[in-house]
Amino acid sequence: LAVTYCACSSASSICNACLGSTSPQTTGRRRSVLLLILAVVLSLAFQYSLAPAILEKGEEKWSIIGSTIGKRMFNSWTSGCESYYSEDQIGQCAANAGVFRPTFLSFVFFVIAAVTSSIRPDFNRHVWPAKFTIYLLLVFLSIFASNSPWFSGVFLHIARIGATVFIVIQQIIIVDLAYNWNENWVGKADACDRLEWGSGAFWLRATIGACCVFYVMAFAGIGLMYHYFNGCGSNIA
């Protein structure tokens, strides 16, 4: 009991130190970003490590070993992938479903947090160790949950809609940034010209140069995406 108490106290102290203060001057913004980073790390681990490990043995080998849990995991991770026939496509389908698990739970987490914070604003900065614990527990339980219908069905369509909205908002922000950037540098060029005619040409050249650099980066990125991401037949995301 003493060892358990010490371990729990130490874990609580570490969580409080990492997740920040709960004073009225603080918010849960940093801890929310930390949870998002954790969700990304778990998604990558599920996609490139856990999914291949589960599919490596296959359903028949799990049956021979006699692992009911392993067979259950295999069936859960391949659920909804029946339309694919090759092993590569099934593996890609299961790997994509692995990404949906942590991201689906983070989506649910932040929806609940938004609703709760609208009712009680100070809740956003409280009990973060418990929030992280509950999130990680749900992620662990999601390993045994079936892909269909929640992950590869309901959440996939919600994610597509959310991603579309995010891209539109992101484009608006980028365009606004470009206009502000241009006005700032043109304003500096005008200010320099008022002091000494022609001295503002540096800022105008820098504006044109930055524009050219971003055009080159954009066209190079498009070319790289066409070159490396051409397997649309196996991409269900």
XYZ file of C-alpha atoms in Angstrom:
237
model
C 0.000 0.000 0.000
C 2.843 2.397 0.790
C 4.461 1.765 -2.589
C 1.122 2.264 -4.352
C 0.511 5.504 -2.475
C 3.969 6.813 -3.365
C 3.520 5.860 -7.021
C 0.122 7.537 -7.242
C 1.373 10.658 -5.467
C 4.384 10.866 -7.769
C 2.212 10.385 -10.853
C -0.179 13.077 -9.627
C 2.684 15.508 -9.005
C 4.154 14.849 -12.460
C 0.770 15.349 -14.120
C 0.153 18.601 -12.268
C 3.645 19.826 -13.141
C 3.279 18.935 -16.829
C -0.336 20.005 -17.268
C 0.056 23.367 -15.595
C -1.633 25.461 -12.966
C -5.366 25.809 -12.359
C -5.241 29.439 -11.236
C -7.882 31.842 -12.591
C -5.241 33.532 -14.779
C -4.604 30.324 -16.759
C -6.594 28.489 -19.435
C -6.572 24.962 -20.772
C -5.104 26.040 -24.109
C -1.659 24.520 -23.595
C -3.077 21.314 -22.204
C -5.466 21.085 -25.156
C -2.538 21.438 -27.564
C -0.683 18.750 -25.591
C -3.655 16.405 -25.978
C -3.755 17.096 -29.726
C -0.042 16.275 -29.990
C -0.668 13.088 -28.024
C -3.501 12.168 -30.421
C -1.196 12.663 -33.422
C 1.533 10.502 -31.860
C -0.965 7.743 -31.026
C -2.416 7.923 -34.548
C 1.024 7.407 -36.100
C 1.771 4.568 -33.686
C -1.537 2.860 -34.504
C -1.078 3.306 -38.248
C 2.531 2.228 -38.654
C 3.101 -0.067 -35.672
C -0.036 -1.540 -34.096
C -2.076 -2.189 -37.264
C 0.736 -4.098 -39.057
C 1.425 -6.078 -35.868
C -2.222 -7.149 -35.589
C -2.493 -8.084 -39.269
C 0.870 -9.845 -39.366
C -0.418 -12.996 -37.727
C -3.771 -13.064 -39.483
C -7.035 -14.550 -38.302
C -5.982 -18.189 -38.836
C -2.771 -17.803 -36.816
C -4.655 -16.087 -34.024
C -7.062 -19.053 -33.968
C -4.180 -21.538 -33.856
C -2.543 -19.671 -30.993
C -5.858 -19.715 -29.193
C -5.905 -16.002 -28.414
C -9.527 -14.908 -28.276
C -8.494 -11.314 -27.676
C -6.091 -11.395 -30.631
C -8.731 -12.822 -32.937
C -11.186 -10.212 -31.705
C -8.663 -7.446 -32.458
C -7.995 -8.822 -35.938
C -11.703 -8.954 -36.792
C -12.256 -5.475 -35.352
C -9.428 -3.876 -37.304
C -10.414 -5.527 -40.599
C -14.112 -4.754 -40.188
C -15.334 -2.612 -43.062
C -12.422 -3.703 -45.282
C -14.331 -6.546 -46.936
C -14.494 -4.735 -50.274
C -10.709 -5.033 -50.660
C -9.089 -8.245 -51.830
C -5.330 -7.716 -51.850
C -3.361 -7.823 -48.614
C -1.877 -4.390 -49.273
C -5.280 -2.765 -49.601
C -6.613 -4.505 -46.487
C -3.504 -3.426 -44.604
C -3.972 0.171 -45.750
C -7.641 0.050 -44.747
C -6.776 -1.240 -41.269
C -3.986 1.327 -40.894
C -6.378 4.150 -41.797
C -8.855 2.826 -39.244
C -6.061 2.902 -36.694
C -5.737 6.652 -37.248
C -9.474 7.134 -36.814
C -9.444 5.728 -33.260
C -7.408 8.390 -31.400
C -8.707 11.193 -33.637
C -12.349 10.153 -33.144
C -11.905 10.139 -29.373
C -10.119 13.506 -29.424
C -13.034 14.864 -31.498
C -15.529 13.573 -28.916
C -13.338 14.899 -26.097
C -13.219 18.447 -27.473
C -16.926 18.491 -28.342
C -17.774 17.552 -24.753
C -15.187 20.022 -23.444
C -16.664 22.827 -25.578
C -20.194 22.149 -24.370
C -19.072 21.849 -20.733
C -16.948 25.022 -20.897
C -19.840 26.998 -22.366
C -21.863 26.070 -19.273
C -18.991 26.328 -16.777
C -15.985 28.239 -18.228
C -13.581 27.405 -15.387
C -13.927 23.690 -16.119
C -11.495 24.121 -19.018
C -8.560 24.560 -16.612
C -9.494 21.921 -14.023
C -8.970 18.139 -13.602
C -6.673 17.754 -16.609
C -4.856 14.718 -15.147
C -8.239 12.972 -14.972
C -9.091 14.124 -18.506
C -5.860 12.709 -19.904
C -6.360 9.472 -17.973
C -9.897 9.039 -19.318
C -8.763 9.832 -22.859
C -5.920 7.290 -22.752
C -8.224 4.664 -21.247
C -10.755 5.193 -24.036
C -7.983 4.992 -26.657
C -6.890 1.671 -25.166
C -10.463 0.329 -25.212
C -10.884 1.502 -28.820
C -8.270 -1.071 -29.872
C -10.917 -3.756 -29.332
C -13.753 -1.792 -30.984
C -14.889 -2.577 -34.503
C -14.042 -0.209 -37.361
C -17.609 -0.227 -38.596
C -19.796 1.743 -38.162
C -18.244 4.409 -35.915
C -14.689 4.768 -37.222
C -14.858 3.891 -40.922
C -18.472 5.011 -41.240
C -19.799 7.844 -39.105
C -16.549 9.524 -38.110
C -15.025 9.249 -41.591
C -17.813 11.402 -43.068
C -17.658 13.863 -40.154
C -13.884 14.144 -40.643
C -14.295 14.803 -44.368
C -16.766 17.619 -43.716
C -14.598 19.045 -40.935
C -11.467 18.857 -43.100
C -13.238 20.723 -45.916
C -14.345 23.485 -43.555
C -10.833 23.640 -42.071
C -9.217 23.994 -45.515
C -11.607 26.808 -46.487
C -10.918 28.689 -43.240
C -7.203 28.050 -43.635
C -7.238 29.516 -47.148
C -9.009 32.637 -45.874
C -6.405 33.030 -43.119
C -3.533 32.565 -45.592
C -4.995 35.124 -48.015
C -5.483 37.576 -45.146
C -1.893 36.958 -44.042
C -0.631 37.610 -47.567
C -2.512 40.915 -47.791
C -1.240 42.035 -44.370
C 2.304 40.998 -45.278
C 2.145 42.918 -48.571
C 0.709 46.042 -46.903
C 3.393 45.914 -44.221
C 6.321 45.709 -46.630
C 4.853 48.209 -49.098
C 4.290 50.550 -46.163
C 7.953 50.163 -45.175
C 8.962 50.896 -48.789
C 6.842 54.086 -48.793
C 8.311 55.152 -45.458
C 11.864 54.665 -46.773
C 11.056 56.581 -49.973
C 9.801 59.532 -47.936
C 13.178 59.712 -46.203
C 15.269 59.038 -49.312
C 13.821 58.498 -52.772
C 14.547 54.991 -54.118
C 15.608 53.502 -50.771
C 12.301 51.611 -50.513
C 13.107 49.485 -53.566
C 14.614 46.850 -51.266
C 11.244 46.102 -49.647
C 9.492 45.977 -53.020
C 12.080 43.547 -54.379
C 11.756 41.468 -51.219
C 7.973 41.332 -51.720
C 8.343 40.115 -55.316
C 11.067 37.665 -54.289
C 8.919 36.176 -51.520
C 6.042 35.829 -53.988
C 8.270 33.966 -56.462
C 9.626 31.666 -53.736
C 6.120 30.672 -52.646
C 5.055 30.059 -56.254
C 8.050 27.754 -56.757
C 7.300 25.923 -53.497
C 3.646 25.498 -54.469
C 4.370 24.059 -57.924
C 7.139 21.832 -56.523
C 4.745 20.543 -53.844
C 2.059 19.780 -56.435
C 4.592 17.870 -58.526
C 5.812 15.865 -55.532
C 2.247 14.961 -54.534
C 1.434 13.730 -58.041
C 4.649 11.706 -58.018
C 4.404 10.060 -54.586
C 0.646 9.952 -53.890
C -0.711 8.156 -56.921
C -2.298 5.114 -55.245
C -5.851 6.370 -55.210
C -7.220 2.854 -55.520
C -6.035 1.983 -51.998
C -6.731 5.344 -50.393
C -10.097 5.456 -48.603
C -9.325 8.560 -46.560
